[in-house]
Short mmCIF file of C-alpha atoms and ligand atoms in Angstrom, two decimals:
data_model
loop_
_atom_site.label_atom_id
_atom_site.label_comp_id
_atom_site.label_asym_id
_atom_site.label_seq_id
_atom_site.Cartn_x
_atom_site.Cartn_y
_atom_site.Cartn_z
CA UNK L 1001 -0.15 -0.06 0.05
CA UNK L 1002 0.96 3.81 -0.94
CA UNK L 1003 -0.11 7.08 0.25
CA UNK L 1004 1.62 10.72 0.66
CA UNK L 1005 0.99 11.39 4.35
CA UNK L 1006 0.63 8.54 7.06
CA UNK L 1007 -0.67 9.53 10.26
CA UNK L 1008 -0.93 8.65 13.66
CA UNK L 1009 -3.99 8.81 16.28
CA UNK L 1010 -6.92 9.81 15.07
CA UNK L 1011 -7.56 12.93 18.18
CA UNK L 1012 -8.16 15.54 17.86
CA UNK L 1013 -4.00 16.60 15.42
CA UNK L 1014 -4.78 13.58 13.11
CA UNK L 1015 -8.25 14.00 12.37
CA UNK L 1016 -7.35 18.00 11.49
CA UNK L 1017 -4.25 17.55 9.29
CA UNK L 1018 -6.14 14.85 7.77
CA UNK L 1019 -8.80 15.87 6.92
CA UNK L 1020 -7.23 19.82 5.49
CA UNK L 1021 -4.48 17.24 3.14
CA UNK L 1022 -7.70 15.56 2.22
CA UNK L 1023 -9.48 18.40 0.94
CA UNK L 1024 -6.80 19.53 -1.21
CA UNK L 1025 -6.31 16.70 -2.63
CA UNK L 1026 -3.23 15.18 -0.60
CA UNK L 1027 -3.67 11.42 -0.08
CA UNK L 1028 -3.44 10.36 3.55
CA UNK L 1029 -4.67 7.32 6.06
CA UNK L 1030 -4.97 7.24 9.65
CA UNK L 1031 -3.73 4.39 11.73
CA UNK L 1032 -5.26 4.41 15.04
CA UNK L 1033 -4.77 2.46 17.79
CA UNK L 1034 -8.35 2.45 19.47
CA UNK L 1035 -11.93 1.85 18.05
CA UNK L 1036 -13.62 5.08 16.82
CA UNK L 1037 -16.06 4.47 20.16
CA UNK L 1038 -13.08 4.41 22.92
CA UNK L 1039 -11.58 7.53 21.25
CA UNK L 1040 -14.93 9.11 21.25
CA UNK L 1041 -15.94 8.41 25.13
CA UNK L 1042 -13.08 10.87 26.06
CA UNK L 1043 -14.05 14.18 28.00
CA UNK L 1044 -11.62 16.30 27.64
CA UNK L 1045 -11.78 21.02 27.82
CA UNK L 1046 -14.31 22.66 25.62
CA UNK L 1047 -12.17 25.73 24.76
CA UNK L 1048 -11.59 26.84 21.42
CA UNK L 1049 -9.64 29.77 20.26
CA UNK L 1050 -10.73 31.58 17.14
CA UNK L 1051 -7.23 30.26 15.19
CA UNK L 1052 -8.72 26.66 16.48
CA UNK L 1053 -12.71 27.25 15.45
CA UNK L 1054 -11.47 28.69 12.38
CA UNK L 1055 -9.29 25.87 11.33
CA UNK L 1056 -12.40 23.46 12.27
CA UNK L 1057 -14.52 26.20 9.21
CA UNK L 1058 -12.05 25.38 6.74
CA UNK L 1059 -11.65 21.77 7.11
CA UNK L 1060 -15.29 22.24 6.45
CA UNK L 1061 -16.28 20.11 9.84
CA UNK L 1062 -17.61 23.27 11.64
CA UNK L 1063 -20.88 23.50 11.41
CA UNK L 1064 -22.30 22.19 14.65
CA UNK L 1065 -19.69 24.78 16.94
CA UNK L 1066 -21.61 27.07 14.15
CA UNK L 1067 -24.37 26.17 16.17
CA UNK L 1068 -24.08 24.46 19.57
CA UNK L 1069 -21.53 26.35 20.72
CA UNK L 1070 -21.17 29.44 23.01
CA UNK L 1071 -19.29 31.72 22.36
CA UNK L 1072 -17.80 33.57 25.27
CA UNK L 1073 -16.76 37.28 25.55
CA UNK L 1074 -15.14 37.30 29.42
CA UNK L 1075 -14.41 34.69 32.05
CA UNK L 1076 -14.49 35.07 36.01
CA UNK L 1077 -11.87 34.35 38.03
CA UNK L 1078 -12.45 34.43 41.59
CA UNK L 1079 -10.27 34.93 45.06
CA UNK L 1080 -10.44 36.56 48.25
CA UNK L 1081 -14.39 36.05 48.41
CA UNK L 1082 -14.45 37.98 44.86
CA UNK L 1083 -15.64 37.88 41.41
CA UNK L 1084 -14.14 39.63 38.78
CA UNK L 1085 -14.67 38.93 35.32
CA UNK L 1086 -11.43 39.11 32.66
CA UNK L 1087 -13.21 41.87 29.70
CA UNK L 1088 -11.67 39.04 26.60
CA UNK L 1089 -13.84 41.04 24.49
CA UNK L 1090 -12.89 44.73 25.65
CA UNK L 1091 -9.31 44.16 26.30
CA UNK L 1092 -8.07 42.21 22.88
CA UNK L 1093 -9.84 44.13 20.39
CA UNK L 1094 -13.10 41.27 19.77
CA UNK L 1095 -11.78 38.10 20.85
CA UNK L 1096 -13.55 35.55 21.74
CA UNK L 1097 -13.63 31.90 22.52
CA UNK L 1098 -15.76 29.43 21.76
CA UNK L 1099 -17.52 26.52 24.69
CA UNK L 1100 -17.55 24.16 22.61
CA UNK L 1101 -16.40 20.26 23.57
CA UNK L 1102 -13.17 18.70 21.96
CA UNK L 1103 -15.38 15.21 22.46
CA UNK L 1104 -17.71 17.18 19.48
CA UNK L 1105 -14.79 18.31 17.81
CA UNK L 1106 -13.81 14.72 16.99
CA UNK L 1107 -17.19 13.65 16.50
CA UNK L 1108 -17.21 16.85 13.92
CA UNK L 1109 -14.14 16.20 11.96
CA UNK L 1110 -15.00 11.63 12.55
CA UNK L 1111 -18.21 12.82 10.19
CA UNK L 1112 -16.43 14.97 7.66
CA UNK L 1113 -14.05 11.98 7.20
CA UNK L 1114 -15.97 9.56 6.89
CA UNK L 1115 -18.13 11.62 4.26
CA UNK L 1116 -15.25 12.82 2.06
CA UNK L 1117 -14.09 9.10 2.13
CA UNK L 1118 -11.05 9.73 4.36
CA UNK L 1119 -9.52 6.33 5.29
CA UNK L 1120 -9.56 5.73 8.50
CA UNK L 1121 -7.38 1.96 9.98
CA UNK L 1122 -9.44 1.38 14.00
CA UNK L 1123 -7.76 -1.22 15.85
CA UNK L 1124 -4.24 -0.88 14.12
CA UNK L 1125 -1.98 -3.14 16.50
CA UNK L 1126 1.42 -2.32 16.96
CA UNK L 1127 1.98 1.09 14.70
CA UNK L 1128 6.07 1.28 14.17
CA UNK L 1129 7.17 4.57 11.84
CA UNK L 1130 10.17 3.68 9.67
CA UNK L 1131 13.34 4.66 7.75
CA UNK L 1132 11.77 7.88 8.21
CA UNK L 1133 15.52 9.48 8.17
CA UNK L 1134 16.10 8.56 4.59
CA UNK L 1135 13.56 9.87 1.47
CA UNK L 1136 11.56 6.40 1.97
CA UNK L 1137 9.43 6.18 5.45
CA UNK L 1138 7.16 3.92 5.66
CA UNK L 1139 4.48 2.81 8.62
CA UNK L 1140 4.03 -0.78 9.84
CA UNK L 1141 0.82 -1.99 11.79
CA UNK L 1142 -1.12 -5.18 12.04
CA UNK L 1143 -4.70 -5.95 11.74
CA UNK L 1144 -7.02 -9.14 12.16
CA UNK L 1145 -4.07 -11.29 12.89
CA UNK L 1146 -2.01 -9.85 9.53
CA UNK L 1147 0.67 -7.32 9.09
CA UNK L 1148 0.27 -4.29 6.92
CA UNK L 1149 2.92 -1.62 5.38
CA UNK L 1150 2.56 2.04 3.95
CA UNK L 1151 4.95 3.29 2.42
CA UNK L 1152 4.56 6.86 2.64
CA UNK L 1153 6.48 9.96 2.03
CA UNK L 1154 5.97 12.05 5.20
CA UNK L 1155 4.69 10.50 8.92
CA UNK L 1156 2.51 12.36 11.17
CA UNK L 1157 3.31 11.39 14.33
CA UNK L 1158 -0.86 12.54 16.18
CA UNK L 1159 -0.99 10.03 19.09
CA UNK L 1160 -0.24 11.58 21.99
CA UNK L 1161 1.16 11.44 24.60
CA UNK L 1162 1.90 7.58 24.76
CA UNK L 1163 2.13 7.35 21.91
CA UNK L 1164 4.70 5.37 19.91
CA UNK L 1165 6.33 8.39 17.43
CA UNK L 1166 7.96 10.48 19.30
CA UNK L 1167 8.89 7.07 21.68
CA UNK L 1168 10.49 6.07 17.85
CA UNK L 1169 12.94 8.66 17.66
CA UNK L 1170 16.82 7.82 18.99
CA UNK L 1171 17.07 9.11 22.43
CA UNK L 1172 20.29 11.74 21.60
CA UNK L 1173 18.15 12.85 18.40
CA UNK L 1174 15.03 14.57 21.13
CA UNK L 1175 15.83 16.48 24.23
CA UNK L 1176 12.23 16.30 26.74
CA UNK L 1177 11.26 19.37 28.96
CA UNK L 1178 9.11 17.97 31.77
CA UNK L 1179 6.87 19.42 35.31
CA UNK L 1180 4.73 16.99 37.04
CA UNK L 1181 2.84 19.16 40.14
CA UNK L 1182 1.71 17.58 42.87
CA UNK L 1183 -1.86 17.87 42.50
CA UNK L 1184 -4.81 16.65 40.01
CA UNK L 1185 -8.56 17.73 39.14
CA UNK L 1186 -10.67 15.52 39.61
CA UNK L 1187 -13.05 16.59 36.87
CA UNK L 1188 -17.48 16.39 37.26
CA UNK L 1189 -20.45 17.01 34.75
CA UNK L 1190 -24.01 17.23 36.12
CA UNK L 1191 -27.24 18.14 33.86
CA UNK L 1192 -27.41 20.67 35.59
CA UNK L 1193 -27.28 24.88 34.56
CA UNK L 1194 -23.89 26.32 34.37
CA UNK L 1195 -24.01 28.33 37.49
CA UNK L 1196 -22.58 31.70 35.76
CA UNK L 1197 -22.95 32.68 31.84
CA UNK L 1198 -19.41 32.33 31.57
CA UNK L 1199 -16.70 30.48 32.72
CA UNK L 1200 -15.44 30.42 36.60
CA UNK L 1201 -11.97 30.12 37.60
CA UNK L 1202 -11.41 30.55 41.47
CA UNK L 1203 -8.92 30.80 43.70
CA UNK L 1204 -8.91 29.24 47.68
CA UNK L 1205 -7.43 28.70 50.70
CA UNK L 1206 -8.68 24.85 50.32
CA UNK L 1207 -7.59 24.88 46.49
CA UNK L 1208 -8.77 25.74 43.09
CA UNK L 1209 -11.83 25.15 41.70
CA UNK L 1210 -13.66 26.03 37.79
CA UNK L 1211 -16.68 26.47 36.97
CA UNK L 1212 -17.23 25.62 33.07
CA UNK L 1213 -19.58 24.11 30.63
CA UNK L 1214 -20.63 22.26 27.78
CA UNK L 1215 -23.83 23.70 27.09
CA UNK L 1216 -27.05 25.76 28.53
CA UNK L 1217 -28.06 22.39 30.56
CA UNK L 1218 -24.66 21.32 31.04
CA UNK L 1219 -21.92 21.74 33.41
CA UNK L 1220 -18.75 20.62 33.93
CA UNK L 1221 -17.23 21.26 37.29
CA UNK L 1222 -13.47 21.03 38.59
CA UNK L 1223 -11.80 20.49 42.04
CA UNK L 1224 -8.66 20.38 42.79
CA UNK L 1225 -7.65 17.28 44.30
CA UNK L 1226 -4.36 15.07 46.18
CA UNK L 1227 -3.12 13.25 43.58
CA UNK L 1228 -3.36 9.65 46.47
CA UNK L 1229 -7.52 10.53 46.42
CA UNK L 1230 -9.65 7.64 44.30
CA UNK L 1231 -12.34 8.90 42.04
CA UNK L 1232 -14.45 6.45 44.27
CA UNK L 1233 -12.96 8.35 47.68
CA UNK L 1234 -15.87 11.62 46.20
CA UNK L 1235 -19.41 11.26 46.60
CA UNK L 1236 -21.38 13.72 44.43
CA UNK L 1237 -21.99 15.34 47.23
CA UNK L 1238 -18.64 15.53 49.07
CA UNK L 1239 -17.70 17.01 45.28
CA UNK L 1240 -20.46 19.66 45.48
CA UNK L 1241 -19.73 20.86 49.39
CA UNK L 1242 -15.61 21.00 48.15
CA UNK L 1243 -16.75 22.77 45.05
CA UNK L 1244 -19.20 25.84 46.47
CA UNK L 1245 -16.71 26.09 49.87
CA UNK L 1246 -13.94 27.20 46.96
CA UNK L 1247 -16.29 29.22 46.07
CA UNK L 1248 -17.53 33.12 47.24
CA UNK L 1249 -20.58 32.38 49.16
CA UNK L 1250 -22.75 34.29 46.59
CA UNK L 1251 -21.52 31.78 43.42
CA UNK L 1252 -21.97 29.27 46.34
CA UNK L 1253 -26.12 30.32 46.80
CA UNK L 1254 -26.32 29.72 42.92
CA UNK L 1255 -24.83 26.74 42.32
CA UNK L 1256 -28.22 23.88 41.25
CA UNK L 1257 -26.30 20.45 41.80
CA UNK L 1258 -26.94 17.30 40.98
CA UNK L 1259 -26.28 13.26 39.91
CA UNK L 1260 -22.86 13.25 37.87
CA UNK L 1261 -22.85 11.27 34.76
CA UNK L 1262 -19.01 11.20 34.27
CA UNK L 1263 -16.20 11.78 37.58
CA UNK L 1264 -12.62 11.84 36.71
CA UNK L 1265 -8.82 12.46 38.36
CA UNK L 1266 -6.42 13.26 35.91
CA UNK L 1267 -3.38 14.57 36.72
CA UNK L 1268 -1.58 17.75 35.21
CA UNK L 1269 1.97 17.69 34.03
CA UNK L 1270 3.62 20.99 30.99
CA UNK L 1271 5.71 18.82 28.90
CA UNK L 1272 7.79 19.66 25.92
CA UNK L 1273 9.91 18.14 23.02
CA UNK L 1274 12.62 19.95 21.34
CA UNK L 1275 12.93 19.40 18.11
CA UNK L 1276 8.78 18.99 16.47
CA UNK L 1277 10.88 17.16 13.71
CA UNK L 1278 12.90 14.18 12.50
CA UNK L 1279 13.80 13.91 8.93
CA UNK L 1280 10.12 12.33 7.06
CA UNK L 1281 8.86 12.55 10.64
CA UNK L 1282 6.71 15.40 12.27
CA UNK L 1283 5.11 15.40 16.12
CA UNK L 1284 2.48 16.68 16.66
CA UNK L 1285 -0.14 17.98 18.85
CA UNK L 1286 -0.50 16.47 22.66
CA UNK L 1287 2.98 13.98 20.41
CA UNK L 1288 5.23 16.59 21.10
CA UNK L 1289 3.61 18.97 24.33
CA UNK L 1290 1.30 18.23 26.82
CA UNK L 1291 -0.04 22.08 28.88
CA UNK L 1292 -1.91 21.49 32.28
CA UNK L 1293 -6.04 22.41 31.37
CA UNK L 1294 -6.26 26.11 33.28
CA UNK L 1295 -4.90 27.93 30.83
CA UNK L 1296 -7.15 25.42 28.62
CA UNK L 1297 -4.69 25.19 25.23
CA UNK L 1298 -4.52 21.89 24.78
CA UNK L 1299 -6.20 21.33 21.65
CA UNK L 1300 -5.63 25.09 20.32
CA UNK L 1301 -1.73 24.29 20.32
CA UNK L 1302 -2.59 20.95 18.48
CA UNK L 1303 -4.52 23.57 16.25
CA UNK L 1304 -1.70 25.93 15.61
CA UNK L 1305 0.57 22.57 15.10
CA UNK L 1306 -1.51 20.97 12.52
CA UNK L 1307 -2.31 24.84 11.00
CA UNK L 1308 1.97 25.28 10.31
CA UNK L 1309 2.42 21.62 8.90
CA UNK L 1310 -0.56 21.16 6.82
CA UNK L 1311 0.75 24.73 5.39
CA UNK L 1312 4.64 22.96 5.01
CA UNK L 1313 3.11 19.51 3.22
CA UNK L 1314 0.58 22.39 1.13
CA UNK L 1315 4.06 24.24 0.28
CA UNK L 1316 5.92 20.85 -0.34
CA UNK L 1317 3.20 19.00 -3.20
CA UNK L 1318 1.67 22.77 -4.47
CA UNK L 1319 5.16 23.69 -5.24
CA UNK L 1320 7.88 21.10 -4.37
CA UNK L 1321 9.28 23.71 -1.97
CA UNK L 1322 11.15 22.40 1.42
CA UNK L 1323 10.41 25.89 3.58
CA UNK L 1324 7.34 26.12 5.15
CA UNK L 1325 8.26 21.62 6.87
CA UNK L 1326 12.21 22.67 7.28
CA UNK L 1327 10.61 26.31 9.42
CA UNK L 1328 7.57 23.68 10.98
CA UNK L 1329 10.08 22.74 13.90
CA UNK L 1330 11.05 25.42 15.14
CA UNK L 1331 7.53 28.08 14.70
CA UNK L 1332 5.42 25.68 16.17
CA UNK L 1333 8.50 25.13 18.95
CA UNK L 1334 8.02 29.49 19.50
CA UNK L 1335 4.47 28.86 19.75
CA UNK L 1336 4.56 25.93 22.11
CA UNK L 1337 6.69 28.01 25.03
CA UNK L 1338 4.81 30.72 24.60
CA UNK L 1339 1.46 28.40 26.08
CA UNK L 1340 3.62 26.40 28.30
CA UNK L 1341 4.41 29.32 29.69
CA UNK L 1342 1.03 31.08 29.83
CA UNK L 1343 -0.91 27.82 31.34
CA UNK L 1344 2.10 27.72 33.99
CA UNK L 1345 1.43 30.91 35.41
CA UNK L 1346 -2.67 30.17 35.29
CA UNK L 1347 -1.82 26.87 37.02
CA UNK L 1348 1.02 28.89 39.69
CA UNK L 1349 -1.51 31.48 40.80
CA UNK L 1350 -4.58 29.77 41.37
CA UNK L 1351 -3.50 26.55 43.15
CA UNK L 1352 -2.63 25.30 46.05
CA UNK L 1353 1.16 23.76 46.21
CA UNK L 1354 2.46 22.13 49.08
CA UNK L 1355 4.39 25.27 49.82
CA UNK L 1356 2.23 27.59 48.92
CA UNK L 1357 1.39 28.13 52.73
CA UNK L 1358 -0.15 31.82 54.35
CA UNK L 1359 2.45 33.81 52.60
CA UNK L 1360 2.27 32.40 49.55
CA UNK L 1361 -2.02 32.95 49.61
CA UNK L 1362 -1.24 35.88 50.15
CA UNK L 1363 1.10 36.19 47.13
CA UNK L 1364 -1.47 34.99 45.03
CA UNK L 1365 -4.06 36.50 46.35
CA UNK L 1366 -2.20 40.46 45.24
CA UNK L 1367 -0.94 39.01 41.41
CA UNK L 1368 -4.74 38.52 41.49
CA UNK L 1369 -5.54 41.89 42.61
CA UNK L 1370 -3.31 43.89 40.60
CA UNK L 1371 -4.48 41.66 37.62
CA UNK L 1372 -7.93 43.62 38.00
CA UNK L 1373 -6.50 46.55 38.73
CA UNK L 1374 -4.31 47.14 36.05
CA UNK L 1375 -5.44 47.46 32.87
CA UNK L 1376 -2.48 46.06 31.24
CA UNK L 1377 -1.65 43.20 33.44
CA UNK L 1378 -5.26 42.05 32.49
CA UNK L 1379 -4.54 43.03 29.24
CA UNK L 1380 -1.58 40.46 28.95
CA UNK L 1381 -4.03 37.57 30.20
CA UNK L 1382 -6.68 38.29 27.50
CA UNK L 1383 -4.31 38.09 24.99
CA UNK L 1384 -2.98 35.68 25.94
CA UNK L 1385 -5.80 33.49 26.99
CA UNK L 1386 -7.84 34.75 23.47
CA UNK L 1387 -4.52 32.79 21.82
CA UNK L 1388 -1.70 34.21 20.38
CA UNK L 1389 -1.91 35.16 16.48
CA UNK L 1390 -0.34 31.92 14.22
N1 APR W 1685 -0.68 3.68 17.21
C1 APR W 1685 -1.91 3.85 17.27
N2 APR W 1685 -2.84 4.98 17.49
C2 APR W 1685 -2.38 5.89 19.01
C3 APR W 1685 -0.78 4.51 19.25
C4 APR W 1685 -0.20 3.91 18.78
N3 APR W 1685 1.28 3.14 19.05
N4 APR W 1685 -0.74 5.38 20.78
C5 APR W 1685 -1.67 6.20 20.46
N5 APR W 1685 -2.59 6.31 19.04
C6 APR W 1685 -4.26 7.01 19.47
C7 APR W 1685 -4.86 7.38 20.39
O1 APR W 1685 -5.79 5.90 20.73
C8 APR W 1685 -5.34 8.54 20.85
O2 APR W 1685 -6.80 8.59 20.08
O3 APR W 1685 -3.59 9.29 18.82
C9 APR W 1685 -4.98 9.51 19.47
C10 APR W 1685 -3.99 10.76 20.31
O4 APR W 1685 -5.22 12.08 20.54
P1 APR W 1685 -5.30 12.73 21.27
O5 APR W 1685 -4.33 12.19 22.88
O6 APR W 1685 -6.22 13.38 21.94
O7 APR W 1685 -4.02 13.92 21.55
P2 APR W 1685 -4.20 15.27 20.07
O8 APR W 1685 -5.16 14.63 18.42
O9 APR W 1685 -2.72 15.54 19.72
O10 APR W 1685 -5.30 15.90 20.92
C11 APR W 1685 -4.22 17.06 21.74
O11 APR W 1685 -6.13 16.75 23.06
O12 APR W 1685 -5.18 15.13 24.63
C12 APR W 1685 -6.22 16.26 24.38
O13 APR W 1685 -5.19 17.99 25.81
C13 APR W 1685 -4.64 16.97 24.92
O14 APR W 1685 -6.73 19.06 24.43
C14 APR W 1685 -5.84 18.85 23.17
C15 APR W 1685 -5.36 17.29 22.38
C1 PHB W 1686 -13.68 22.69 30.34
O1 PHB W 1686 -14.65 22.77 29.68
O2 PHB W 1686 -13.76 21.26 30.56
C2 PHB W 1686 -12.37 22.99 30.46
C3 PHB W 1686 -12.64 24.93 30.24
C4 PHB W 1686 -11.71 25.96 30.36
C5 PHB W 1686 -10.20 24.54 31.59
C6 PHB W 1686 -10.12 23.62 31.31
C7 PHB W 1686 -11.50 22.86 30.83
O3 PHB W 1686 -9.02 25.60 31.43
#
């Protein structure tokens, strides 16, 4: 078998890249380890930057998002018993974010791929990239007991943090930067109206909390928890008591509670691999970098990586120029590191660390208070939150 681009992984990175390539007439095959149902069962963040929504439109997969997504012009930060609004729209000269779950993005991209005849092999086992330091790379995989080989021009490693692409690179050729945080996020989804019209990020001496949503009738809430905690330690009642304790009293009183329909714990990590290109293999999205969810940047960084890589591939096939692909790693990393810094800063400013103590709490509150009394500081926050240009 032969194709132009083999894409490993059918998360948002792989699906978005695949769709842009297919629309442009560039042949590609996606190899995915899991089943389609399994990929669609994953629940992740839900804040899309305008660059991301524009790419979904460009891929022809933005229609339902435009219909059902919730455009937000701002969000709130709560600390020291009060709520303050960050006016994203006003501070950035008219930019906003779109609230639309990553699960829905994945769904829409899968539907579009099916409608346009894109090839995806689900439950592909032992996927392995080969020969990417030569002109003739290929990928092997197993399916239903048989081994297959696909020859290609390029391999896009869109297989997430635990994928095989990054692991296939010799250790001496790659440098890894990493920080693990000493806490996790316990997240729930409940069929209750969200407590506010917009998101609320809360700093509290008991720990961080986040009030998000999926629609006007479905809420997505998080509390910072211990890494030792198990989901079973957290009854719904305990969750609701804890999140209310971390919010200003007036907000806690307005909160509608109800049974959770999903509950899970995720660790927080910052991670970057350098470079993101190894000959004819490219790392894209979570395969190359991870951010803690506090700034909601994970999916958006995947989209900007896809932008740079797709533009490079298009240029290669249209003009036989490798300039765009040669610039991929450097361009993508420049944006990745700024989002890493922002996500680290949001995480550091809003969470309780083992060393925070009474002094650290006061410093966090002073920083947040400064933010709301300085237009320069709020503008810096807003322009990072809506997404830096690319
Ligand atoms: N072979 C084939 N597929 C694989 C392999 C493998 N060895 N390993 C992992 N995969 C698949 C996973 O099953 C998953 O479907 O690759 C896909 C990677 O998807 P994501 O982890 O969603 O990564 P990405 O597409 O880069 O999306 C980034 O999603 O992970 C979140 O927070 C992240 O929002 C960000 C966005
Ligand atoms: C979510 O809705 O899941 C969400 C929103 C904002 C974040 C993280 C997660 O920063």
